[in-house]
Coordinates of C-alpha atoms and ligand atoms in Angstrom, one line a residue:
X1 CA 16.8 -31.7 -25.3
X2 CA 13.8 -29.7 -26.4
X3 CA 11.4 -32.4 -25.4
X4 CA 12.9 -32.5 -22.0
X5 CA 12.7 -28.8 -21.5
X6 CA 9.0 -28.7 -22.4
X7 CA 6.9 -26.2 -24.3
X8 CA 7.1 -23.4 -21.7
X9 CA 10.9 -23.4 -21.9
X10 CA 10.7 -23.2 -25.6
X11 CA 8.2 -20.3 -25.4
X12 CA 10.5 -18.5 -23.0
X13 CA 13.5 -19.0 -25.4
X14 CA 11.5 -17.7 -28.4
X15 CA 10.2 -14.8 -26.3
X16 CA 13.7 -13.8 -25.3
X17 CA 15.0 -14.0 -28.9
X18 CA 12.0 -12.0 -30.3
X19 CA 12.2 -9.3 -27.5
X20 CA 16.0 -9.0 -28.2
X21 CA 15.4 -8.7 -31.9
X22 CA 12.8 -5.9 -31.4
X23 CA 15.1 -3.9 -29.1
X24 CA 18.0 -4.4 -31.5
X25 CA 15.7 -3.4 -34.4
X26 CA 14.5 -0.3 -32.7
X27 CA 18.0 0.8 -31.9
X28 CA 19.7 -0.2 -35.2
X29 CA 17.0 0.5 -37.8
X30 CA 17.3 4.1 -39.2
X31 CA 14.1 5.9 -39.8
X32 CA 12.7 5.9 -43.3
X33 CA 13.4 9.6 -43.8
X34 CA 15.8 12.0 -42.3
X35 CA 13.2 12.8 -39.7
X36 CA 10.7 10.5 -38.2
X37 CA 7.0 10.6 -37.4
X38 CA 5.4 13.8 -36.0
X39 CA 8.7 15.0 -34.9
X40 CA 9.8 18.4 -33.8
X41 CA 13.0 20.1 -32.7
X42 CA 13.3 23.6 -31.3
X43 CA 15.6 26.1 -29.6
X44 CA 15.1 29.3 -27.7
X45 CA 16.8 32.7 -28.2
X46 CA 17.6 33.3 -24.5
X47 CA 17.6 31.3 -21.3
X48 CA 17.5 34.4 -19.1
X49 CA 15.7 37.7 -19.7
X50 CA 14.2 40.6 -17.8
X51 CA 10.4 40.7 -17.2
X52 CA 8.3 41.9 -20.2
X53 CA 11.0 41.2 -22.7
X54 CA 10.5 38.9 -25.6
X55 CA 11.9 35.4 -26.3
X56 CA 11.8 33.7 -29.7
X57 CA 11.3 30.0 -30.2
X58 CA 12.5 28.7 -33.5
X59 CA 12.4 25.1 -34.7
X60 CA 11.6 22.6 -37.4
X61 CA 8.9 20.0 -37.8
X62 CA 9.4 16.8 -39.7
X63 CA 7.8 16.7 -43.2
X64 CA 8.8 13.2 -44.0
X65 CA 5.3 12.0 -45.1
X66 CA 2.7 13.3 -47.5
X67 CA 0.1 13.5 -44.8
X68 CA 2.4 15.7 -42.7
X69 CA 1.7 18.6 -45.2
X70 CA -2.0 18.6 -44.3
X71 CA -1.5 20.0 -40.9
X72 CA 1.4 22.3 -40.3
X73 CA 0.2 24.1 -37.1
X74 CA 2.7 23.9 -34.3
X75 CA 1.4 24.9 -30.8
X76 CA 4.0 26.5 -28.6
X77 CA 2.8 26.6 -24.9
X78 CA 4.5 29.1 -22.6
X79 CA 3.9 28.0 -19.0
X80 CA 4.2 30.7 -16.4
X81 CA 5.9 30.0 -13.0
X82 CA 2.4 29.9 -11.5
X83 CA 1.4 27.2 -14.1
X84 CA -1.0 29.4 -16.0
X85 CA -0.1 29.4 -19.6
X86 CA -0.2 31.1 -23.0
X87 CA -0.8 29.0 -26.2
X88 CA 0.7 30.4 -29.4
X89 CA -0.4 28.5 -32.6
X90 CA 2.0 29.0 -35.5
X91 CA 2.1 27.6 -39.1
X92 CA 5.3 25.8 -40.1
X93 CA 6.8 26.5 -43.6
X94 CA 5.5 23.9 -46.0
X95 CA 8.8 23.6 -47.8
X96 CA 11.3 23.6 -44.9
X97 CA 9.1 22.7 -41.9
X98 CA 10.6 25.7 -40.0
X99 CA 8.6 27.8 -37.6
X100 CA 9.3 30.7 -35.3
X101 CA 7.2 32.4 -32.6
X102 CA 7.9 35.4 -30.3
X103 CA 6.3 35.9 -26.9
X104 CA 6.6 38.5 -24.2
X105 CA 7.1 36.9 -20.8
X106 CA 5.1 38.8 -18.2
X107 CA 6.0 37.1 -14.9
X108 CA 9.2 36.7 -13.0
X109 CA 10.4 33.1 -12.3
X110 CA 11.0 30.0 -14.3
X111 CA 9.0 29.4 -17.4
X112 CA 8.6 26.0 -19.1
X113 CA 8.1 26.1 -22.8
X114 CA 6.7 23.2 -24.8
X115 CA 6.7 23.3 -28.6
X116 CA 4.1 20.7 -29.6
X117 CA 3.6 19.0 -33.0
X118 CA 1.9 15.7 -32.5
X119 CA 4.9 15.0 -30.3
X120 CA 6.1 17.2 -27.4
X121 CA 9.6 18.5 -28.0
X122 CA 12.1 18.3 -25.2
X123 CA 11.1 21.0 -22.7
X124 CA 12.7 24.5 -23.1
X125 CA 13.0 26.9 -20.2
X126 CA 13.7 30.6 -19.5
X127 CA 14.4 32.4 -16.2
X128 CA 12.7 35.7 -16.1
X129 CA 14.1 38.4 -13.7
X130 CA 12.3 41.4 -12.4
X131 CA 15.1 43.9 -11.6
X132 CA 12.7 46.1 -9.6
X133 CA 11.4 43.4 -7.4
X134 CA 12.5 43.2 -3.7
X135 CA 14.3 39.9 -3.6
X136 CA 13.2 39.4 0.0
X137 CA 9.6 39.7 -0.9
X138 CA 8.5 36.7 -3.0
X139 CA 6.0 37.4 -5.7
X140 CA 2.3 36.7 -4.8
X141 CA 1.0 33.4 -5.9
X142 CA -1.6 33.5 -8.6
X143 CA -4.2 30.7 -8.4
X144 CA -3.4 27.8 -10.7
X145 CA -5.7 27.5 -13.7
X146 CA -5.4 23.7 -13.4
X147 CA -8.5 22.7 -11.6
X148 CA -8.5 19.4 -9.7
X149 CA -10.9 16.9 -11.2
X150 CA -13.2 16.6 -8.2
X151 CA -15.2 13.7 -9.7
X152 CA -12.1 11.6 -10.1
X153 CA -10.8 12.6 -6.7
X154 CA -14.2 11.7 -5.1
X155 CA -14.1 8.3 -6.9
X156 CA -10.5 7.7 -5.7
X157 CA -11.4 8.6 -2.1
X158 CA -14.5 6.3 -2.2
X159 CA -12.4 3.4 -3.5
X160 CA -9.8 3.9 -0.9
X161 CA -12.4 4.2 1.9
X162 CA -14.0 0.9 0.7
X163 CA -10.5 -0.6 0.7
X164 CA -9.8 0.6 4.3
X165 CA -13.1 -0.9 5.4
X166 CA -12.0 -4.2 3.9
X167 CA -8.6 -4.0 5.5
X168 CA -10.1 -3.3 9.0
X169 CA -12.7 -6.0 8.6
X170 CA -10.0 -8.5 7.5
X171 CA -8.0 -7.8 10.7
X172 CA -10.7 -9.8 12.6
X173 CA -10.0 -12.9 10.5
X174 CA -7.3 -15.2 11.8
X175 CA -5.9 -15.9 8.3
X176 CA -6.1 -12.3 7.0
X177 CA -4.6 -10.3 9.7
X178 CA -1.2 -9.7 8.1
X179 CA -2.6 -9.4 4.6
X180 CA -5.2 -6.8 5.8
X181 CA -2.5 -4.8 7.6
X182 CA -0.3 -4.9 4.5
X183 CA -3.1 -3.6 2.3
X184 CA -3.7 -0.8 4.7
X185 CA 0.0 0.2 4.7
X186 CA 0.2 -0.1 0.8
X187 CA -2.8 2.2 0.4
X188 CA -1.6 4.7 2.9
X189 CA 1.8 4.8 1.4
X190 CA 0.5 5.7 -2.1
X191 CA -0.6 9.0 -0.6
X192 CA 2.8 9.5 1.1
X193 CA 4.8 8.6 -2.0
X194 CA 2.8 11.1 -4.1
X195 CA 2.1 13.6 -1.3
X196 CA 4.0 16.4 -2.9
X197 CA 1.6 16.3 -5.8
X198 CA -1.5 16.7 -3.7
X199 CA -0.1 19.6 -1.7
X200 CA 2.1 21.3 -4.2
X201 CA 2.4 25.1 -4.6
X202 CA -1.3 25.8 -4.4
X203 CA -1.5 25.0 -0.7
X204 CA 1.9 25.9 0.6
X205 CA 2.4 29.7 0.9
X206 CA 5.8 29.7 -0.9
X207 CA 6.3 29.7 -4.7
X208 CA 7.1 26.2 -5.9
X209 CA 10.2 27.5 -7.6
X210 CA 11.6 28.7 -4.2
X211 CA 11.0 25.8 -1.9
X212 CA 10.2 22.5 -3.6
X213 CA 7.5 20.7 -1.6
X214 CA 9.5 17.5 -1.2
X215 CA 12.1 19.4 0.7
X216 CA 9.7 19.6 3.5
X217 CA 9.0 15.9 3.5
X218 CA 12.2 14.0 3.1
X219 CA 15.9 14.6 3.6
X220 CA 16.6 16.0 0.2
X221 CA 20.0 17.4 1.1
X222 CA 22.4 14.5 1.5
X223 CA 26.1 15.2 2.0
X224 CA 25.5 18.7 0.5
X225 CA 23.9 17.2 -2.6
X226 CA 20.4 18.3 -3.2
X227 CA 18.0 15.6 -4.2
X228 CA 16.0 17.9 -6.4
X229 CA 14.2 15.1 -8.2
X230 CA 13.0 13.5 -5.0
X231 CA 14.7 10.9 -2.7
X232 CA 15.9 7.9 -4.8
X233 CA 14.0 4.7 -3.7
X234 CA 14.0 1.1 -5.0
X235 CA 10.3 0.9 -6.0
X236 CA 8.1 2.4 -8.7
X237 CA 7.7 5.9 -7.1
X238 CA 7.7 7.3 -10.6
X239 CA 9.9 10.3 -11.5
X240 CA 7.3 11.7 -14.0
X241 CA 4.6 13.3 -11.7
X242 CA 5.8 16.6 -10.6
X243 CA 5.8 17.5 -6.9
X244 CA 7.1 14.0 -6.1
X245 CA 8.6 13.2 -2.8
X246 CA 10.6 10.2 -4.1
X247 CA 11.9 9.0 -7.4
X248 CA 12.2 5.6 -8.8
X249 CA 15.7 4.0 -8.8
X250 CA 15.4 2.9 -12.5
X251 CA 14.9 6.5 -13.6
X252 CA 17.8 7.6 -11.5
X253 CA 20.1 4.9 -12.9
X254 CA 19.2 5.6 -16.4
X255 CA 19.5 9.4 -16.3
X256 CA 22.5 9.6 -14.0
X257 CA 24.5 7.2 -16.2
X258 CA 23.2 8.8 -19.4
X259 CA 23.4 12.5 -18.6
X260 CA 21.4 15.1 -20.4
X261 CA 24.5 17.2 -20.3
X262 CA 23.4 20.1 -22.3
X263 CA 19.8 20.7 -21.3
X264 CA 20.4 22.3 -17.9
X265 CA 17.6 20.3 -16.3
X266 CA 19.8 19.9 -13.2
X267 CA 20.2 16.2 -12.9
X268 CA 22.9 15.6 -15.5
X269 CA 26.2 14.3 -14.2
X270 CA 29.3 16.1 -15.1
X271 CA 31.8 13.3 -15.2
X272 CA 34.7 15.7 -14.6
X273 CA 33.5 17.5 -11.5
X274 CA 31.4 17.3 -8.4
X275 CA 28.6 15.7 -10.5
X276 CA 30.2 12.5 -9.5
X277 CA 29.5 13.1 -5.9
X278 CA 25.8 13.4 -6.8
X279 CA 26.0 10.1 -8.7
X280 CA 27.6 8.4 -5.8
X281 CA 25.0 9.7 -3.3
X282 CA 22.1 8.6 -5.4
X283 CA 23.5 5.1 -6.0
X284 CA 24.5 4.8 -2.4
X285 CA 21.0 5.6 -1.3
X286 CA 19.5 3.0 -3.6
X287 CA 22.0 0.4 -2.5
X288 CA 21.6 1.1 1.2
X289 CA 17.8 0.9 1.1
X290 CA 18.0 -2.3 -0.9
X291 CA 20.5 -3.9 1.4
X292 CA 18.6 -3.0 4.6
X293 CA 15.0 -3.4 3.7
X294 CA 15.2 -5.5 0.6
X295 CA 11.9 -6.8 -0.9
X296 CA 9.8 -5.3 1.8
X297 CA 9.6 -2.5 -0.8
X298 CA 7.9 -4.9 -3.2
X299 CA 5.5 -6.5 -0.8
X300 CA 4.5 -3.4 1.3
X301 CA 5.3 -0.2 -0.5
X302 CA 5.5 -0.3 -4.3
X303 CA 2.3 1.2 -5.8
X304 CA 2.4 -1.1 -8.8
X305 CA 2.5 -4.1 -6.4
X306 CA -0.6 -2.7 -4.8
X307 CA -2.2 -2.5 -8.3
X308 CA -1.5 -6.2 -8.9
X309 CA -2.8 -7.2 -5.5
X310 CA -6.0 -5.2 -6.2
X311 CA -6.3 -7.3 -9.5
X312 CA -6.0 -10.4 -7.3
X313 CA -8.8 -9.2 -5.0
X314 CA -10.9 -8.5 -8.1
X315 CA -10.3 -12.0 -9.5
X316 CA -11.2 -13.5 -6.3
X317 CA -14.4 -11.4 -6.0
X318 CA -15.6 -12.7 -9.4
X319 CA -14.6 -16.2 -8.3
X320 CA -12.0 -17.0 -11.0
X321 CA -9.2 -19.3 -9.8
X322 CA -5.6 -18.1 -10.2
X323 CA -3.2 -19.8 -12.6
X324 CA 0.3 -20.9 -11.9
X325 CA 3.4 -21.2 -14.1
X326 CA 5.3 -24.5 -14.0
X327 CA 8.1 -24.4 -11.5
X328 CA 10.8 -24.6 -14.2
X329 CA 9.2 -21.8 -16.3
X330 CA 8.7 -19.6 -13.2
X331 CA 12.4 -19.9 -12.3
X332 CA 13.5 -19.0 -15.8
X333 CA 11.0 -16.2 -16.1
X334 CA 12.4 -14.7 -13.0
X335 CA 15.9 -14.5 -14.6
X336 CA 14.4 -12.1 -17.2
X337 CA 14.4 -9.3 -14.6
X338 CA 18.1 -9.4 -14.4
X339 CA 18.3 -9.4 -18.2
X340 CA 16.1 -6.2 -18.4
X341 CA 18.2 -4.6 -15.7
X342 CA 21.5 -5.4 -17.4
X343 CA 20.0 -4.1 -20.7
X344 CA 19.0 -0.8 -19.4
X345 CA 22.3 -0.2 -17.7
X346 CA 24.3 -1.2 -20.7
X347 CA 22.2 1.0 -23.0
X348 CA 22.6 3.9 -20.6
X349 CA 26.3 3.5 -20.6
X350 CA 26.4 3.2 -24.5
X351 CA 24.2 6.3 -24.9
X352 CA 26.2 8.3 -22.4
X353 CA 29.6 7.2 -23.8
X354 CA 30.4 10.7 -25.1
X355 CA 30.0 12.2 -21.6
X356 CA 31.6 9.4 -19.8
X357 CA 34.6 8.6 -22.0
X358 CA 34.6 11.3 -24.7
X359 CA 33.7 8.9 -27.6
X360 CA 30.2 8.5 -29.0
X361 CA 29.5 4.8 -29.4
X362 CA 26.3 5.2 -31.3
X363 CA 25.0 8.1 -33.4
X364 CA 21.9 9.8 -32.2
X365 CA 22.9 10.4 -28.7
X366 CA 23.9 14.0 -29.3
X367 CA 21.4 16.8 -28.4
X368 CA 18.4 16.5 -30.6
X369 CA 19.4 13.1 -32.0
X370 CA 17.0 10.1 -32.2
X371 CA 18.3 8.4 -29.0
X372 CA 18.6 11.6 -27.1
X373 CA 15.0 12.6 -27.9
X374 CA 13.3 9.2 -27.4
X375 CA 15.5 6.8 -25.5
X376 CA 17.3 8.8 -22.9
X377 CA 15.5 6.8 -20.3
X378 CA 14.8 3.6 -22.3
X379 CA 12.9 1.6 -19.7
X380 CA 10.6 4.5 -18.9
X381 CA 9.2 4.3 -22.4
X382 CA 7.9 0.9 -21.8
X383 CA 7.3 1.0 -18.1
X384 CA 3.8 -0.1 -17.1
X385 CA 3.7 2.2 -14.1
X386 CA 4.1 5.5 -16.0
X387 CA 0.5 5.8 -17.3
X388 CA -0.8 5.6 -13.7
X389 CA 1.5 8.3 -12.5
X390 CA 0.7 10.7 -15.3
X391 CA -3.0 10.0 -15.0
X392 CA -2.8 10.7 -11.3
X393 CA -1.0 14.0 -12.0
X394 CA -3.7 15.0 -14.4
X395 CA -6.4 14.1 -11.9
X396 CA -5.1 16.4 -9.3
X397 CA -4.8 19.1 -11.9
X398 CA -1.1 19.4 -12.4
X399 CA -0.9 18.5 -16.0
X400 CA -3.2 19.2 -19.0
X401 CA -5.0 16.0 -19.9
X402 CA -4.5 16.5 -23.6
X403 CA -0.7 16.4 -23.1
X404 CA -1.0 12.8 -21.7
X405 CA -2.5 11.6 -24.9
X406 CA -0.4 13.7 -27.2
X407 CA 1.8 10.9 -28.2
X408 CA -0.3 7.8 -27.4
X409 CA -2.4 7.6 -30.5
X410 CA 0.2 7.2 -33.2
X411 CA 2.6 4.5 -34.3
X412 CA 4.7 2.7 -31.6
X413 CA 7.8 4.6 -32.5
X414 CA 6.2 7.9 -31.7
X415 CA 7.7 7.9 -28.2
X416 CA 7.4 11.0 -26.2
X417 CA 7.8 12.7 -22.9
X418 CA 4.6 11.5 -21.3
X419 CA 2.8 8.3 -21.8
X420 CA 3.5 6.5 -25.0
X421 CA 1.8 3.7 -27.0
X422 CA 4.3 1.3 -25.7
X423 CA 3.7 2.2 -22.0
X424 CA -0.1 1.5 -22.6
X425 CA 0.6 -1.7 -24.5
X426 CA 2.8 -3.1 -21.7
X427 CA 0.4 -2.0 -19.0
X428 CA -2.4 -3.8 -20.9
X429 CA -0.4 -7.1 -21.2
X430 CA 0.8 -6.9 -17.5
X431 CA -2.8 -6.2 -16.3
X432 CA -4.2 -9.2 -18.1
X433 CA -1.3 -11.4 -16.9
X434 CA -1.5 -10.2 -13.3
X435 CA -5.2 -10.8 -13.2
X436 CA -4.6 -14.6 -13.7
X437 CA -1.0 -15.0 -12.5
X438 CA -0.5 -13.3 -9.1
X439 CA 2.1 -10.6 -9.0
X440 CA 3.3 -11.7 -12.5
X441 CA 5.2 -8.4 -13.2
X442 CA 7.1 -8.8 -9.9
X443 CA 8.7 -12.0 -11.3
X444 CA 10.5 -10.1 -14.0
X445 CA 10.6 -6.6 -12.6
X446 CA 14.1 -5.1 -13.1
X447 CA 13.6 -3.0 -9.9
X448 CA 12.9 -6.3 -8.0
X449 CA 16.0 -7.7 -9.6
X450 CA 18.1 -4.7 -8.5
X451 CA 16.9 -5.1 -4.9
X452 CA 17.6 -8.9 -5.0
X453 CA 21.1 -8.2 -6.2
X454 CA 21.8 -6.1 -3.2
X455 CA 19.9 -8.1 -0.6
X456 CA 19.7 -11.8 -1.5
X457 CA 23.2 -12.6 -2.5
X458 CA 26.5 -12.6 -0.5
X459 CA 27.9 -10.4 0.9
X460 CA 24.8 -8.2 1.2
X461 CA 22.7 -11.1 2.3
X462 CA 24.7 -11.3 5.5
X463 CA 23.8 -7.7 6.5
X464 CA 20.2 -7.6 5.3
X465 CA 17.9 -6.8 8.2
X466 CA 15.0 -9.2 7.4
X467 CA 14.8 -12.8 6.5
X468 CA 12.4 -15.7 6.6
X469 CA 13.3 -18.7 8.8
X470 CA 12.0 -22.2 8.8
X471 CA 12.1 -24.6 11.7
X472 CA 12.4 -28.0 9.9
X473 CA 11.2 -30.1 12.9
X474 CA 8.0 -28.1 13.1
X475 CA 7.1 -28.3 9.4
X476 CA 4.8 -31.2 8.4
X477 CA 5.2 -30.7 4.6
X478 CA 1.5 -29.7 4.2
X479 CA 2.5 -27.5 1.3
X480 CA 0.2 -24.5 2.2
X481 CA 3.1 -22.1 2.0
X482 CA 3.8 -23.1 -1.5
X483 CA 0.2 -22.8 -2.6
X484 CA -0.4 -19.3 -1.2
X485 CA 2.8 -17.7 -2.3
X486 CA 1.9 -15.0 -4.9
X487 CA 5.2 -15.4 -6.7
X488 CA 5.3 -19.1 -6.5
X489 CA 8.4 -19.4 -4.3
X490 CA 9.1 -23.0 -3.6
X491 CA 12.1 -22.8 -1.4
X492 CA 10.2 -22.1 1.8
X493 CA 8.6 -25.6 1.3
X494 CA 11.6 -27.4 -0.3
X495 CA 14.5 -26.2 1.9
X496 CA 15.5 -28.1 5.0
X497 CA 15.0 -25.3 7.5
X498 CA 17.1 -22.2 8.4
X499 CA 17.1 -19.1 6.1
X500 CA 14.5 -19.7 3.3
X501 CA 14.5 -16.2 1.9
X502 CA 15.0 -16.2 -1.9
X503 CA 15.5 -13.6 -4.6
X504 CA 11.9 -13.8 -5.9
X505 CA 10.2 -13.6 -2.5
X506 CA 8.4 -10.2 -2.1
X507 CA 8.2 -10.5 1.7
X508 CA 4.4 -10.4 1.7
X509 CA 4.5 -12.8 4.7
X510 CA 1.4 -14.6 3.4
X511 CA 3.3 -17.9 4.0
X512 CA 3.9 -17.0 7.7
X513 CA 0.2 -16.0 8.0
X514 CA -1.2 -19.2 6.5
X515 CA 1.2 -21.7 7.9
X516 CA -1.0 -23.6 10.4
X517 CA 1.9 -24.9 12.6
X518 CA 3.0 -23.0 15.6
X519 CA 6.4 -21.4 15.1
X520 CA 7.2 -23.3 11.9
X521 CA 7.9 -20.1 10.0
X522 CA 9.3 -16.9 11.3
X523 CA 10.2 -13.4 10.2
X524 CA 13.5 -12.4 11.7
X525 CA 14.7 -8.8 12.0
X526 CA 18.3 -8.3 12.8
X527 CA 18.4 -11.9 14.1
X528 CA 15.4 -11.5 16.4
X529 CA 12.0 -13.2 15.7
X530 CA 9.4 -10.5 15.2
X531 CA 6.6 -12.7 13.8
X532 CA 5.9 -16.4 13.7
X533 CA 3.3 -18.8 12.3
X534 CA 0.3 -19.7 14.5
X535 CA -2.0 -22.5 14.7
X536 CA -5.0 -20.8 13.3
X537 CA -7.0 -24.1 13.0
X538 CA -7.6 -24.1 16.8
Ligands
LIG601 S1 8.4 5.5 -15.9 FE1 8.6 3.6 -14.6 S2 10.9 3.3 -14.6 FE2 10.5 5.4 -15.3 S3 10.6 6.6 -13.5 FE3 8.5 6.1 -13.7 S4 8.2 4.2 -12.5 FE4 10.4 4.5 -12.8
LIG602 S1 2.8 -24.2 5.5 FE1 4.1 -24.4 7.3 S2 4.0 -26.5 7.9 FE2 3.2 -26.4 5.8 S3 4.9 -26.8 4.5 FE3 4.9 -24.6 4.7 S4 6.2 -24.2 6.5 FE4 5.7 -26.4 6.5
LIG603 S1 7.8 -16.8 0.2 FE1 6.3 -16.1 1.7 S2 6.8 -14.0 2.1 FE2 7.9 -14.6 0.1 S3 6.5 -14.0 -1.5 FE3 6.0 -16.1 -1.0 S4 4.4 -16.0 0.5 FE4 5.3 -14.0 0.4

C-alpha cells in the first residue's frame, strides 16, 4: 500500500502524526516546575478610582530556575489614556518572587497596565474618573509620545508606489490585465484594512476611548451589538493591531467560544445572557460573508495572500522557476486546513468548557492558569500573519518596539501576548515554502477551509454569488489553466464543463486571464457572465 501511495503520501502521514504529537505534548505535558519560564502573574487593587489616587499592582514572578535569581527586576508600565506612559521598575523578592508597586494615576480615562518580566502578563486596566470634570467637555488630547517611524513609512510608501507602477504598466499587457488589477486592489485594501491604525486618535479630534476610529469606518453596531473589536471578516485582518477596522474570523471564533470571562476586556461571551446574541451576530457575519463572496477574500483581499503573491513576483524577478506538489499530495495537503480548523474549534470548546457547560475539562483554563495565559487563542500563537501586523503597528508608532520582541528570544514555550518564537518560526517556514510553491499557505489555511465550508459545499454552494464556469465544447485541452493556477487546481482542466469551482480555488482568475480560447472559461456572478476568456494570441 505504501509503495502505491508514494513518498509524499508517507511524508504527509508522518508530518500529521508529528504535528499531532507536538500539539498533544504541549497541552498534556506539565511544566517542569510549578511555574514555567519567565512567567508573571499580577492583580490590581482597584479597577476604578478618582484622578490622582493610587493603585497598587501586586504579583509574583516565577523563580523556577537558578538563572531566574540573577535578574529579579520587574517593570510595570502604566499607560495613560493618551498612550504616554510611566515605567516603574521594582525588585521581586528573591525567596517568594512576589512584588508590589504603587502608582498615582494623573489622567482621567482608561489606563492599560502591563507588568513585564521577560513575558508580558495579561493586561490589567483601571478606569480613572475626574469628579470635577464637565462630562460634556472631553479632556484635551495630549500628543502621543509614540513617534511614527518615518523611515519605515517612507520605505513602505516607496515600495507600494513601485508596486502601483507595475500594476498600471501590467494593465497594458493582454495576459496581465486581471493580475495587475488584482494586485492594485490587494495593495489598496491593505490600507483600508488597517486604516484605523494609521488615523487613530492622533488625527481625529476625539479621544480614542470615546469614539473608536473603526466606528466611523464600518457598521460596528449590528442588531444593537457593538463590534468593538472590529467587524468580523474571513481573512487575516489580524485582531492584534489596535485601531483596526476589521478582525480576523479565526480570532473571533477562538475568543468567542473560549471566553475570557473574568478579564472584563469586553469580548467575552456570557453563556447565560445576551452575550449569546453577540456570539450569534459575529458568527452570522462570518458565515454570510463566506457564503456570498467566498474565496474572493483569499485571492483579492487577504494581506497574507498579497505577501505570498509578492514572494512569487520576487521569485520570477530572480528567474527561479516555481515548483509544484504532486497532484495526490496537493489534494491531501489541502485537507490539512480542515484539520487545523477543527482542532482550533475543539480546543476552544474544551478550554471554554467551564463557561459553556459549568465543568472544566482540562486544568489550567481558570484565570491565571497555563492555558488561560498562553493558549486562549491557540492558533494566533502560531499564526504567520501576526508578526506583520504587530510590526506594522510598531512602524506607525502605536506600540513600543521592545514589546514586540519581549517574548520572541526565549524558548518556544515562552508564548506571550505579542509575537512569539512560534509565530516567527512558522512565518519563516511559510515564507520559504511560498517562495517556491505558489500560495502554499493558502492550501492549508484554516481560514480558507472555513470559507470553503460555507461556500463550496451544498447547500451554501447553491447560493454563493460567484462561480467559475467552463464551456466544454470550446476547451481544446491545452492545459494552460492547470499550469498557471497558483494553488494547482486541476478540476478546471479535468471537469467536463459547467461549474468548475473547487474548494482550493482562490478565485484569482488567472486561469480565465490565461485561457487563450474565446469564452471557454467564464466568471459568473449571480448566474450572469461578468468575465470570460479571450483569444489573446490574436
Ligand atoms: S494572529 Fe492570525 S489568526 Fe490570530 S487574529 Fe491575527 S491574523 Fe487572525
Ligand atoms: S486553458 Fe482554456 S482551453 Fe486550455 S484547458 Fe484550460 S479551459 Fe481549456
Ligand atoms: S482555478 Fe483559476 S481562479 Fe481558481 S485559483 Fe486556480 S487559477 Fe485562480
